[in-house]
XYZ file of C-alpha atoms in Angstrom:
723
model
C 0.384 0.336 -0.063
C 1.196 3.527 -0.604
C 2.251 5.931 1.980
C -0.605 8.318 3.318
C -0.694 10.915 5.617
C -3.716 11.144 8.409
C -4.782 13.945 10.371
C -6.946 13.275 13.424
C -7.970 13.796 17.357
C -6.699 11.359 19.578
C -9.835 10.100 21.146
C -8.784 6.911 23.101
C -6.227 4.245 23.518
C -7.663 1.142 23.596
C -3.854 -0.978 23.986
C -0.096 -0.038 24.390
C 2.663 -2.237 24.721
C 5.128 -0.862 27.178
C 8.491 -2.536 25.937
C 7.340 -2.143 21.968
C 5.562 0.810 21.699
C 2.757 -0.831 19.527
C -0.230 0.641 19.953
C -4.215 0.046 19.228
C -6.430 3.626 19.131
C -9.225 5.157 17.948
C -9.035 8.626 16.617
C -11.549 11.154 15.200
C -10.615 12.904 11.670
C -13.023 15.379 12.034
C -14.795 14.607 9.302
C -18.189 13.024 10.519
C -19.007 9.536 10.433
C -17.140 6.487 13.291
C -13.763 6.695 14.500
C -11.115 5.431 12.587
C -8.888 2.666 14.243
C -4.983 3.679 14.247
C -2.416 0.753 15.410
C 1.688 0.943 15.474
C 3.926 3.427 16.997
C 2.451 5.737 19.123
C 3.301 5.548 22.723
C 3.521 8.910 24.588
C 0.901 10.390 22.368
C -2.368 11.143 24.813
C -5.793 11.391 24.407
C -6.829 14.927 23.508
C -3.613 15.572 20.875
C -3.996 16.504 17.615
C -1.717 14.069 15.884
C -0.259 13.607 11.996
C 0.332 10.316 11.193
C 2.232 8.912 8.402
C 2.082 5.398 7.625
C -0.453 3.275 5.213
C -4.016 1.928 5.110
C -5.230 -1.405 5.594
C -7.484 -4.282 6.679
C -7.781 -6.338 9.508
C -9.937 -9.836 8.576
C -11.688 -9.478 12.040
C -11.625 -5.506 12.846
C -11.966 -4.142 9.040
C -10.151 -0.924 7.692
C -7.130 0.445 10.146
C -4.249 2.615 9.419
C -0.738 1.962 10.207
C 1.333 4.261 11.673
C 5.013 3.968 11.068
C 5.490 7.577 13.088
C 3.637 10.775 13.834
C 4.120 14.095 15.148
C 1.751 15.964 17.524
C -0.120 19.101 15.775
C -1.531 22.157 17.740
C -5.565 22.522 16.551
C -6.749 25.328 15.022
C -9.840 25.327 15.152
C -11.918 26.491 18.482
C -13.573 23.091 19.157
C -10.228 21.775 18.558
C -8.985 24.171 20.638
C -11.518 23.773 23.642
C -11.099 19.754 23.414
C -7.137 20.128 23.600
C -6.973 22.087 26.335
C -9.470 20.649 28.650
C -8.101 17.138 27.984
C -5.470 17.555 30.636
C -2.699 17.850 28.786
C -1.554 21.073 30.018
C -1.378 20.957 33.984
C -3.653 23.150 35.539
C -6.287 23.758 32.909
C -9.486 21.143 32.778
C -12.367 21.358 30.770
C -14.258 24.381 32.362
C -11.355 26.470 32.744
C -10.755 25.409 29.127
C -14.096 26.609 27.941
C -13.344 30.726 29.263
C -10.194 30.818 28.094
C -11.390 29.627 24.388
C -14.817 31.385 24.936
C -12.529 35.099 25.966
C -9.624 34.376 23.433
C -11.310 31.993 20.437
C -8.921 30.729 17.855
C -5.895 33.061 18.801
C -6.119 30.973 23.019
C -3.184 29.007 21.986
C -1.286 31.670 20.412
C -1.795 34.167 23.646
C -0.815 31.188 26.060
C 2.270 30.890 23.794
C 3.023 34.074 23.130
C 1.576 36.139 25.837
C 0.595 34.190 28.136
C 0.498 36.983 31.278
C -3.032 38.042 28.931
C -4.733 34.983 30.652
C -5.352 37.463 33.544
C -8.297 38.558 31.550
C -10.123 35.195 31.444
C -12.634 35.592 34.461
C -11.862 34.119 37.657
C -8.320 33.231 36.704
C -5.756 35.426 38.922
C -1.885 35.817 38.466
C -1.007 32.917 40.702
C -3.025 30.549 38.499
C -1.982 32.303 35.149
C 2.125 31.556 36.107
C 1.175 27.977 36.504
C -0.174 27.478 33.584
C 2.715 29.494 31.736
C 5.073 27.598 33.104
C 3.294 23.681 32.487
C 2.960 24.698 28.800
C 6.792 25.644 28.664
C 7.659 22.003 30.008
C 5.214 20.394 27.840
C 6.613 22.063 24.990
C 10.212 21.321 25.871
C 9.631 17.659 26.500
C 7.846 17.324 23.073
C 11.243 18.623 21.863
C 13.023 15.723 23.335
C 10.238 12.863 22.720
C 10.544 14.485 18.783
C 14.523 13.733 19.017
C 13.938 10.503 21.147
C 11.639 9.218 18.274
C 14.328 9.958 15.504
C 16.421 7.701 17.825
C 13.993 4.458 17.946
C 13.217 4.934 21.919
C 9.653 4.951 23.361
C 8.790 8.588 23.823
C 7.329 7.903 27.605
C 10.785 8.087 28.732
C 11.150 11.605 27.512
C 9.298 13.674 30.895
C 11.847 11.800 32.903
C 15.083 12.519 30.872
C 13.285 16.607 30.848
C 12.938 16.378 34.468
C 16.452 14.800 35.095
C 18.307 17.197 32.727
C 15.877 20.077 31.607
C 17.059 22.022 28.857
C 20.336 20.107 28.612
C 18.479 16.822 27.510
C 18.769 16.284 24.108
C 22.919 17.396 24.223
C 23.303 14.627 26.864
C 21.174 12.310 24.621
C 23.597 12.726 21.939
C 26.904 13.322 23.586
C 26.650 11.096 26.890
C 23.439 8.598 25.855
C 25.091 5.979 28.586
C 24.517 8.501 31.621
C 20.885 7.868 31.500
C 21.598 4.116 32.123
C 23.055 5.638 35.542
C 20.964 8.953 36.103
C 17.325 7.939 35.050
C 15.366 5.756 36.639
C 13.496 2.901 33.887
C 16.369 3.503 31.389
C 18.848 1.063 31.461
C 22.150 -0.094 29.651
C 19.627 -1.434 26.423
C 17.840 1.967 26.358
C 20.767 3.722 26.574
C 22.710 1.530 23.905
C 20.141 1.979 21.150
C 20.082 5.431 21.339
C 24.123 5.687 21.577
C 23.908 3.502 18.285
C 21.394 6.087 16.875
C 24.272 9.000 17.472
C 27.020 7.208 15.905
C 28.721 5.949 19.165
C 31.328 3.349 17.908
C 30.222 -0.317 18.640
C 33.505 -0.954 20.550
C 33.624 2.374 22.111
C 35.307 1.886 25.963
C 32.537 4.357 27.070
C 30.025 1.675 25.733
C 32.251 -1.115 27.287
C 32.662 0.361 30.671
C 29.029 1.331 30.835
C 28.467 -2.335 29.684
C 30.234 -3.943 32.267
C 28.816 -1.409 34.845
C 25.408 -2.842 33.659
C 26.158 -6.357 34.131
C 26.906 -5.530 37.567
C 24.317 -3.698 38.228
C 21.719 -6.427 36.458
C 23.462 -8.956 39.156
C 22.861 -6.735 42.370
C 19.144 -6.780 41.072
C 19.386 -10.523 41.385
C 20.782 -10.602 44.759
C 24.707 -10.946 44.338
C 26.521 -7.814 46.065
C 29.409 -8.964 43.486
C 30.509 -10.886 40.750
C 33.251 -13.205 40.245
C 35.765 -10.827 37.680
C 35.831 -14.228 35.191
C 32.114 -14.505 35.274
C 31.905 -10.529 34.767
C 33.884 -10.759 31.643
C 31.960 -13.588 30.301
C 28.445 -12.140 30.605
C 29.731 -8.300 29.806
C 31.526 -9.982 26.595
C 27.680 -11.746 25.677
C 25.703 -8.735 26.321
C 28.431 -6.533 24.288
C 29.295 -8.954 21.440
C 33.053 -7.266 21.883
C 36.771 -8.914 21.957
C 37.628 -10.075 25.241
C 40.641 -8.430 25.526
C 38.966 -5.117 25.025
C 36.476 -5.898 28.114
C 39.672 -6.825 30.301
C 41.143 -3.802 29.463
C 38.386 -1.722 29.996
C 37.558 -3.464 33.271
C 41.112 -2.146 34.487
C 40.880 0.867 33.454
C 37.334 1.078 35.364
C 39.006 -0.432 38.486
C 41.849 2.663 37.835
C 39.023 5.135 37.688
C 37.432 3.750 40.600
C 34.300 3.096 38.971
C 34.009 -0.285 40.290
C 36.566 -2.007 43.045
C 38.494 -5.270 42.445
C 39.262 -7.240 45.537
C 40.868 -10.824 45.899
C 39.108 -13.041 48.276
C 40.614 -15.944 50.246
C 39.605 -18.483 47.492
C 42.013 -16.839 45.718
C 39.176 -15.664 43.357
C 39.140 -11.761 42.385
C 35.705 -10.052 42.967
C 34.155 -6.883 41.496
C 32.223 -4.475 43.231
C 29.695 -1.659 42.392
C 31.072 0.856 44.922
C 28.425 1.366 47.035
C 28.104 -2.430 47.736
C 31.865 -2.733 48.265
C 31.694 -0.145 50.747
C 28.525 -1.013 52.831
C 29.456 -4.768 53.378
C 32.948 -3.390 54.363
C 30.914 -0.814 56.865
C 28.329 -3.842 58.146
C 30.994 -6.392 59.181
C 32.489 -3.499 60.914
C 29.914 -1.977 62.107
C 28.456 -5.032 64.042
C 31.953 -6.285 65.224
C 32.341 -3.195 66.919
C 28.476 -3.207 68.673
C 29.005 -6.531 69.477
C 32.912 -6.078 70.903
C 32.292 -2.310 72.836
C 32.856 -1.754 76.703
C 29.723 0.324 76.852
C 26.528 -0.917 78.427
C 23.349 0.641 78.112
C 20.927 -1.993 79.526
C 23.607 -3.033 82.950
C 20.591 -4.064 85.343
C 20.806 -7.611 83.185
C 24.475 -8.322 83.729
C 23.045 -9.591 87.147
C 19.524 -10.000 86.673
C 17.649 -13.168 88.994
C 16.074 -14.970 85.755
C 14.047 -17.316 87.754
C 12.545 -14.220 89.589
C 12.402 -12.446 85.725
C 10.898 -14.938 84.083
C 8.316 -15.918 86.967
C 7.309 -11.736 86.880
C 6.234 -12.579 82.889
C 4.057 -15.166 84.514
C 4.102 -17.210 81.269
C 5.718 -20.371 80.288
C 8.685 -19.967 77.960
C 10.308 -22.884 76.760
C 14.283 -23.453 77.201
C 15.288 -22.041 73.807
C 13.064 -18.965 74.443
C 14.787 -18.522 77.754
C 17.879 -18.786 75.757
C 17.121 -16.081 73.470
C 15.756 -13.626 76.038
C 19.305 -13.515 77.970
C 20.700 -13.500 74.833
C 18.861 -10.172 73.358
C 19.295 -8.509 77.390
C 23.047 -9.300 77.949
C 24.681 -9.165 74.500
C 24.623 -6.208 72.263
C 24.301 -7.892 68.898
C 22.078 -11.256 68.682
C 19.824 -13.134 66.326
C 16.698 -15.316 67.098
C 15.144 -17.240 63.706
C 12.815 -19.892 63.375
C 9.496 -20.814 61.443
C 5.728 -20.198 61.988
C 4.236 -21.622 65.428
C 7.623 -21.565 67.183
C 6.930 -19.078 69.209
C 9.124 -15.977 67.888
C 6.507 -13.598 68.338
C 5.826 -14.705 72.368
C 9.536 -14.493 72.727
C 9.928 -10.823 71.421
C 7.124 -9.780 73.532
C 8.765 -10.756 76.282
C 11.939 -9.572 75.631
C 10.268 -6.104 75.037
C 8.387 -6.208 78.637
C 11.569 -7.164 80.840
C 13.898 -4.216 78.830
C 10.747 -1.780 79.375
C 10.250 -3.170 83.487
C 14.092 -2.187 83.750
C 12.988 1.382 82.339
C 15.006 0.753 78.680
C 14.347 2.662 76.074
C 12.927 0.446 73.163
C 12.854 0.996 69.648
C 11.161 -1.438 67.396
C 11.381 -1.492 63.714
C 10.366 -4.034 60.305
C 11.429 -3.644 56.546
C 7.874 -2.762 55.419
C 4.434 -1.305 56.788
C 2.432 -4.170 56.720
C 4.990 -5.836 59.036
C 5.736 -3.053 61.077
C 1.885 -3.004 62.505
C 2.113 -6.425 62.856
C 5.203 -5.857 65.278
C 3.154 -3.488 67.154
C -0.290 -5.487 67.632
C 2.280 -8.741 69.132
C 3.890 -6.193 71.323
C 1.716 -4.055 72.318
C 4.844 -1.423 71.353
C 4.732 1.194 68.555
C 7.040 0.013 65.975
C 7.495 1.456 62.852
C 9.505 0.928 59.626
C 13.196 0.769 59.567
C 13.275 3.459 56.586
C 10.724 6.091 59.422
C 13.086 5.115 62.157
C 16.437 5.971 60.439
C 14.389 9.367 59.092
C 15.723 8.552 55.465
C 16.208 11.774 53.141
C 15.736 12.991 49.905
C 19.295 10.758 48.214
C 18.522 8.150 50.692
C 21.205 9.804 53.734
C 19.599 8.684 56.695
C 18.995 11.393 59.575
C 20.368 9.144 62.228
C 24.043 7.386 61.419
C 27.404 6.620 63.373
C 27.392 10.204 64.331
C 23.421 10.759 65.246
C 22.603 7.298 66.778
C 19.394 6.178 67.864
C 18.643 7.038 71.445
C 17.372 3.907 72.218
C 18.708 0.994 74.626
C 16.994 -1.998 72.714
C 16.585 -2.293 68.677
C 14.939 -5.110 67.941
C 14.045 -5.720 63.753
C 11.296 -7.971 63.070
C 11.432 -10.026 59.219
C 15.254 -9.396 58.990
C 15.497 -11.826 56.516
C 13.880 -9.249 53.951
C 17.119 -6.913 55.135
C 19.434 -6.247 51.926
C 22.542 -5.088 52.271
C 21.944 -1.149 51.606
C 19.089 -0.941 54.259
C 20.944 -3.429 56.943
C 24.438 -1.131 56.631
C 22.260 2.446 57.090
C 20.169 0.211 59.922
C 23.255 -1.178 62.215
C 25.308 2.311 61.295
C 22.495 4.230 63.594
C 22.302 1.588 66.437
C 24.492 3.679 69.436
C 27.708 1.976 71.508
C 26.608 -0.382 74.212
C 22.597 -0.738 72.867
C 21.279 -3.968 72.038
C 20.521 -5.087 68.549
C 17.953 -8.090 68.183
C 17.321 -9.442 64.310
C 14.726 -11.774 64.503
C 13.536 -13.886 61.007
C 13.347 -16.977 59.637
C 16.343 -17.583 57.902
C 14.169 -20.821 55.629
C 12.514 -17.923 53.867
C 13.612 -16.283 50.214
C 16.697 -13.947 50.553
C 15.748 -10.119 50.187
C 15.040 -8.403 47.094
C 17.562 -5.994 47.086
C 21.670 -7.143 46.979
C 22.792 -9.580 49.575
C 21.331 -12.579 52.445
C 22.364 -10.410 55.522
C 20.592 -12.472 57.849
C 22.115 -15.866 56.336
C 25.403 -13.993 56.982
C 24.920 -13.490 60.222
C 23.704 -16.762 61.289
C 26.897 -18.570 59.214
C 28.816 -21.226 60.626
C 32.032 -19.045 62.582
C 30.194 -15.879 62.754
C 31.123 -14.298 65.674
C 26.901 -13.301 66.340
C 25.351 -15.379 68.908
C 22.026 -16.907 67.665
C 19.062 -19.329 68.668
C 16.844 -21.157 66.608
C 13.910 -21.731 67.202
C 12.491 -25.573 66.464
C 9.531 -26.420 68.605
C 5.878 -26.244 67.246
C 3.763 -25.486 70.163
C 0.524 -27.041 70.361
C -1.845 -24.076 69.380
C -0.049 -23.782 66.040
C -0.167 -27.580 65.330
C -4.211 -27.220 65.007
C -3.610 -24.708 61.915
C -2.959 -26.568 58.696
C -1.042 -23.412 57.209
C 1.738 -24.252 59.762
C 1.540 -27.644 59.502
C 1.862 -27.374 56.061
C 4.959 -24.482 55.788
C 6.994 -27.084 58.081
C 5.982 -29.540 56.157
C 7.082 -28.255 52.744
C 9.965 -26.902 54.620
C 11.182 -30.343 55.796
C 10.578 -31.651 51.883
C 6.964 -33.151 52.544
C 4.152 -32.588 50.881
C 1.579 -30.362 52.096
C -1.676 -32.230 53.395
C -4.214 -30.899 51.173
C -7.401 -32.896 52.060
C -9.384 -32.725 55.189
C -8.121 -29.310 56.893
C -10.474 -26.276 57.096
C -7.631 -23.962 56.137
C -5.016 -25.237 53.217
C -7.635 -26.330 49.948
C -5.887 -27.480 46.333
C -7.850 -26.745 43.490
C -6.242 -29.187 41.006
C -5.350 -27.607 37.304
C -2.823 -28.681 35.289
C -2.962 -25.924 32.206
C -1.334 -22.206 33.048
C -4.145 -21.026 31.311
C -6.920 -22.963 33.373
C -5.226 -21.875 36.692
C -5.359 -18.552 35.853
C -9.288 -18.087 35.220
C -9.865 -20.602 37.931
C -7.745 -18.361 40.541
C -10.019 -15.048 39.281
C -13.068 -17.136 39.815
C -11.341 -18.492 43.509
C -10.772 -14.771 44.398
C -13.763 -12.902 43.541
C -16.255 -15.395 44.134
C -15.626 -18.418 45.870
C -13.667 -16.910 48.853
C -15.853 -14.098 49.641
C -18.500 -16.064 49.399
C -17.622 -18.769 51.914
C -14.922 -17.414 54.125
C -16.520 -13.802 54.230
C -13.572 -12.071 53.277
C -12.871 -8.767 50.813
C -11.258 -10.011 47.661
C -9.095 -6.672 47.626
C -7.807 -6.267 51.305
C -8.198 -9.544 52.918
C -6.709 -11.774 49.661
C -3.280 -11.656 47.812
C -2.866 -13.634 45.173
C 0.850 -14.848 44.979
C 2.655 -15.772 41.603
C 6.284 -18.085 41.221
C 6.630 -15.657 38.428
C 5.809 -12.204 36.701
C 5.067 -13.872 33.188
C 2.813 -16.365 31.720
C -0.486 -16.853 31.900
C -0.643 -17.750 35.310
C 1.886 -15.119 35.944
C 1.863 -12.173 38.200
C 1.257 -9.605 35.024
C -1.501 -11.450 33.249
C -3.180 -11.912 36.553
C -3.379 -8.599 37.691
C -5.044 -7.623 33.911
C -7.889 -10.236 34.834
C -8.208 -9.611 38.375
C -8.635 -5.276 37.970
C -11.379 -6.521 35.270
C -13.264 -8.875 38.042
C -12.438 -6.632 41.253
C -12.134 -3.171 40.058
C -13.894 -2.923 36.080
C -14.103 0.034 33.992
C -16.956 2.263 34.789
C -18.498 5.824 34.050
C -18.508 7.462 36.998
C -14.816 5.636 38.398
C -11.771 8.092 37.187
C -9.084 6.259 35.577
C -5.700 6.985 33.534
C -3.249 4.994 31.008
C 0.096 5.080 31.439
C 1.571 2.710 28.728
C 0.493 -0.722 28.841
C -1.379 -0.165 32.175
C -4.964 1.636 33.558
C -5.183 3.104 36.837
C -8.362 2.988 38.364
C -9.708 4.541 41.689
C -10.163 1.702 44.166
C -7.031 -0.008 42.624
C -4.223 -2.203 44.570
C -1.154 -0.787 43.363
C 3.002 -1.471 45.059
C 5.555 0.586 44.526
C 8.051 -0.289 42.208
C 11.386 1.503 43.312
C 12.646 3.166 46.287
C 11.751 6.956 45.950
C 13.542 9.183 48.781
C 11.766 12.290 47.346
C 8.264 10.819 48.205
C 6.030 11.019 51.180
C 7.306 12.171 54.806
C 10.466 9.563 54.497
C 10.058 8.057 51.179
C 7.925 5.605 49.630
C 9.381 2.094 49.138
C 10.224 -0.663 46.518
C 7.223 -3.359 48.014
C 4.849 -0.585 49.902
C 1.336 -1.484 48.913
C -1.590 1.177 48.490
C -4.891 1.678 47.400
C -6.147 4.985 44.584
C -7.739 7.018 46.405
C -7.878 9.459 43.980
C -7.217 11.120 39.961
C -7.159 14.547 39.513
C -7.033 15.296 35.529
C -6.847 18.972 36.001
C -3.799 19.021 38.141
C -2.326 15.812 36.412
C -2.008 13.468 39.506
C -2.775 10.246 41.240
C -3.255 9.945 45.080
C -2.259 6.584 47.144
C -3.104 5.664 50.397
C -0.332 3.365 51.434
C -0.191 0.491 53.794
C 1.288 2.866 56.082
C -1.945 5.088 56.209
C 0.104 8.169 54.129
C -1.155 9.807 51.438
C 1.262 10.084 48.650
C 0.424 12.195 45.187
C 2.675 11.008 42.040
C 2.249 12.935 38.505
C 0.983 11.107 36.013
C 4.805 10.793 34.542
C 5.490 9.084 37.560
C 3.107 6.318 37.098
C 5.630 3.673 36.059
C 7.085 3.951 39.682
C 3.414 2.074 40.495
C 2.054 -1.256 39.022
C -1.114 -3.486 40.061
C -0.933 -5.268 43.382
C -4.024 -7.824 42.889
C -1.328 -10.233 42.283
C 2.683 -10.088 42.924
C 5.717 -12.350 42.751
C 6.103 -14.324 45.916
C 9.759 -12.582 45.977
C 7.989 -9.246 46.175
C 5.648 -10.457 49.317
C 8.234 -10.712 51.704
C 7.385 -9.245 55.245
C 3.694 -9.305 54.563
C 1.362 -11.205 56.075
C -2.502 -11.389 54.732
C -5.553 -12.973 56.290
C -5.565 -15.416 52.703
C -2.952 -16.143 50.481
C -3.974 -17.751 46.803
C -0.961 -19.675 45.135
C -1.191 -20.404 41.072
C 1.269 -23.239 40.823
C 1.773 -24.862 37.355
C 4.611 -26.677 35.421
C 4.945 -23.513 33.081
C 6.978 -21.847 36.151
C 9.297 -25.010 36.480
C 12.506 -23.180 36.343
C 11.399 -21.056 39.411
C 9.302 -23.468 41.735
C 11.785 -24.334 44.624
C 10.837 -25.113 48.326
C 12.177 -21.304 49.943
C 9.604 -20.137 47.300
C 6.384 -21.952 48.157
C 7.797 -22.007 51.764
C 7.487 -18.386 51.818
C 4.313 -17.857 49.852
C 2.747 -20.198 52.591
C 4.160 -18.535 55.587
C 2.703 -14.890 54.196
C -1.125 -16.099 55.061
C -2.721 -15.907 58.644
C -5.649 -17.819 58.193
C -6.030 -19.509 55.136
C -4.017 -20.705 51.614
C -5.421 -22.254 48.128
C -3.274 -23.130 45.611
C -4.744 -23.442 42.484
C -2.748 -25.886 40.316
C -0.941 -28.778 39.300
C 0.122 -31.476 42.277
C 3.549 -31.819 39.343
C 4.236 -28.137 40.093
C 4.154 -28.670 44.334
C 6.130 -31.890 44.588
C 8.674 -30.059 42.075
C 8.753 -27.267 44.483
C 8.917 -28.933 47.818
C 11.692 -31.145 46.288
C 13.761 -29.046 44.973
C 16.215 -26.842 47.406
C 16.913 -23.307 46.545
C 19.235 -22.246 43.663
C 22.856 -21.990 46.130
C 24.144 -19.010 47.804
C 24.517 -15.550 46.045
C 27.349 -13.500 46.057
C 28.298 -11.836 49.224
C 31.423 -11.806 51.094
C 29.553 -10.528 54.572
C 29.718 -13.844 56.091
C 33.716 -14.133 55.096
C 34.211 -10.960 56.613
C 32.644 -11.197 60.119
C 34.758 -14.521 60.441
C 38.059 -12.367 60.179
C 36.969 -8.816 61.865
């Protein structure tokens, strides 16, 4: 078909793929008649915009006549009706339909020209003051600048939705940075990785074998490794992985790595086994610092709880008025007499009761006790269990924009005893910030289940401090109490952890709906969540039930399940505001989760894994509001919505530290490579009352039999042993 040009107003987007930019939309050509379907590269275009599309006409066997878009540019509308629609669409922050109508009524077809060239004249519009006038002028200028960056990025084959982030990072220098230093984007701009930067670099003419490219590729390889939980990579593995990504000669990679080490872009350290380890600098510093801080706390002569040096323990335990088994008593003594200690054990073994006993005894001696956990949900639970206020680690440390903590070694917490629950979730960087803030002589107690999955972030801190030869004393609780033995959830968690198949019949709180195919499992999961559980148990499917999937991808993965669960639980409705971002639609009432640490949001930052409910969408101010599980309202500009994803379903890894009344786990052989014992064990232990497995007996058997994939690359255990 011959190339054609189509000018139209974008009415609505019906589908958009964030990864490829492929979009299906409906447009109004202004000639009357039905809306026209357009398909192709339209990512970044917004409803209400007038666009000029270059492409060709075609016909789809099912959907009929379509225009296939190769590329597009936005054009300003020329008619009063078009201008009113454009300004009222929410594209310009601060202008909604009512104000758009007033502006266009006053200025007519000159409205856009006035905003562009004489924005001070906006004050002529009734009820429009100087403050609002300035805001609108600034929003118009920003929109124009972002469009420039978008057009440039389109020319180098990059998704235009990234233009807003690039512009906010570099302002007027955006195009210069993209042209001259594209690999900076991978470091500076969240959402742009090495591959995107590499695409831009190729388009602007940076050679394939440029040292700039190879060094960026080495740092990207290490960054990917930290994203997978490793603190470093063995040098040979790093070189091999980087060669696969970069497709350049081995010698060039080795030379560039040596230059990177000399420039202090990375750190190379020879380990005791003779193998060289290569770290990104923040992880190397944090590992050395954490080992040093733990050792100093452990060995200091200072003591902030001297009352427990010569306490009569029999009287102390009698005062508690509750029976503790021997190992629980050992844990209480350890926490109150040693400066650093670890308490670990599975569900139903009395960790919570032990912590409550420790807190009560410390408080009885007027010790200042501080309780914390990595997530808001875990902190709430700790408060309920102990009767003592707990906070998230981030709030406790008062983390500031940029990630610096208000409390550190120079300004420690005023606490005699610091208790951190769900310590298996502590990654290296957060653990280092926390331990730095503990005052010399104060006691630190880490509490967690070492058999759960390690942290989402790099490191496996709890496992390292419990490793053989560690100087940190610990107690492991193994006795399952009688009350807990009556729970199918607790019983099966321990069966799974011991390598035994869970009991799935005759229990009131643990069920299996057997189904083999992933597509069937997905359909059944939605039915179980939206209809069966609410009908049988009276639970709210949005707030009480959490779907936990082994993987994000696939028909029964968290990504696909979120789409169908959203339609079942928060469907599109005339009176429910919504906002499309890339391939996702956000609606008021949606369950969402934050997917990056953002220290600039909320009172003390909003962190990866924070859950919440969308409570408002303001099209005029271009913001979406989330009420988090820490009872804080947080605003997101529309350009920041890639920090959020739906959370009706989430991966098991992302669920760590949270507890839900009911957990539904779709588990099929399509996730074969992910099926491991600690994955299923972690999922089951997230449930307080009820577990429902949906899937294949074979997949469950595979998970139960398969012990984890081995240790992450960390050296904290080695540093502690030799500190």
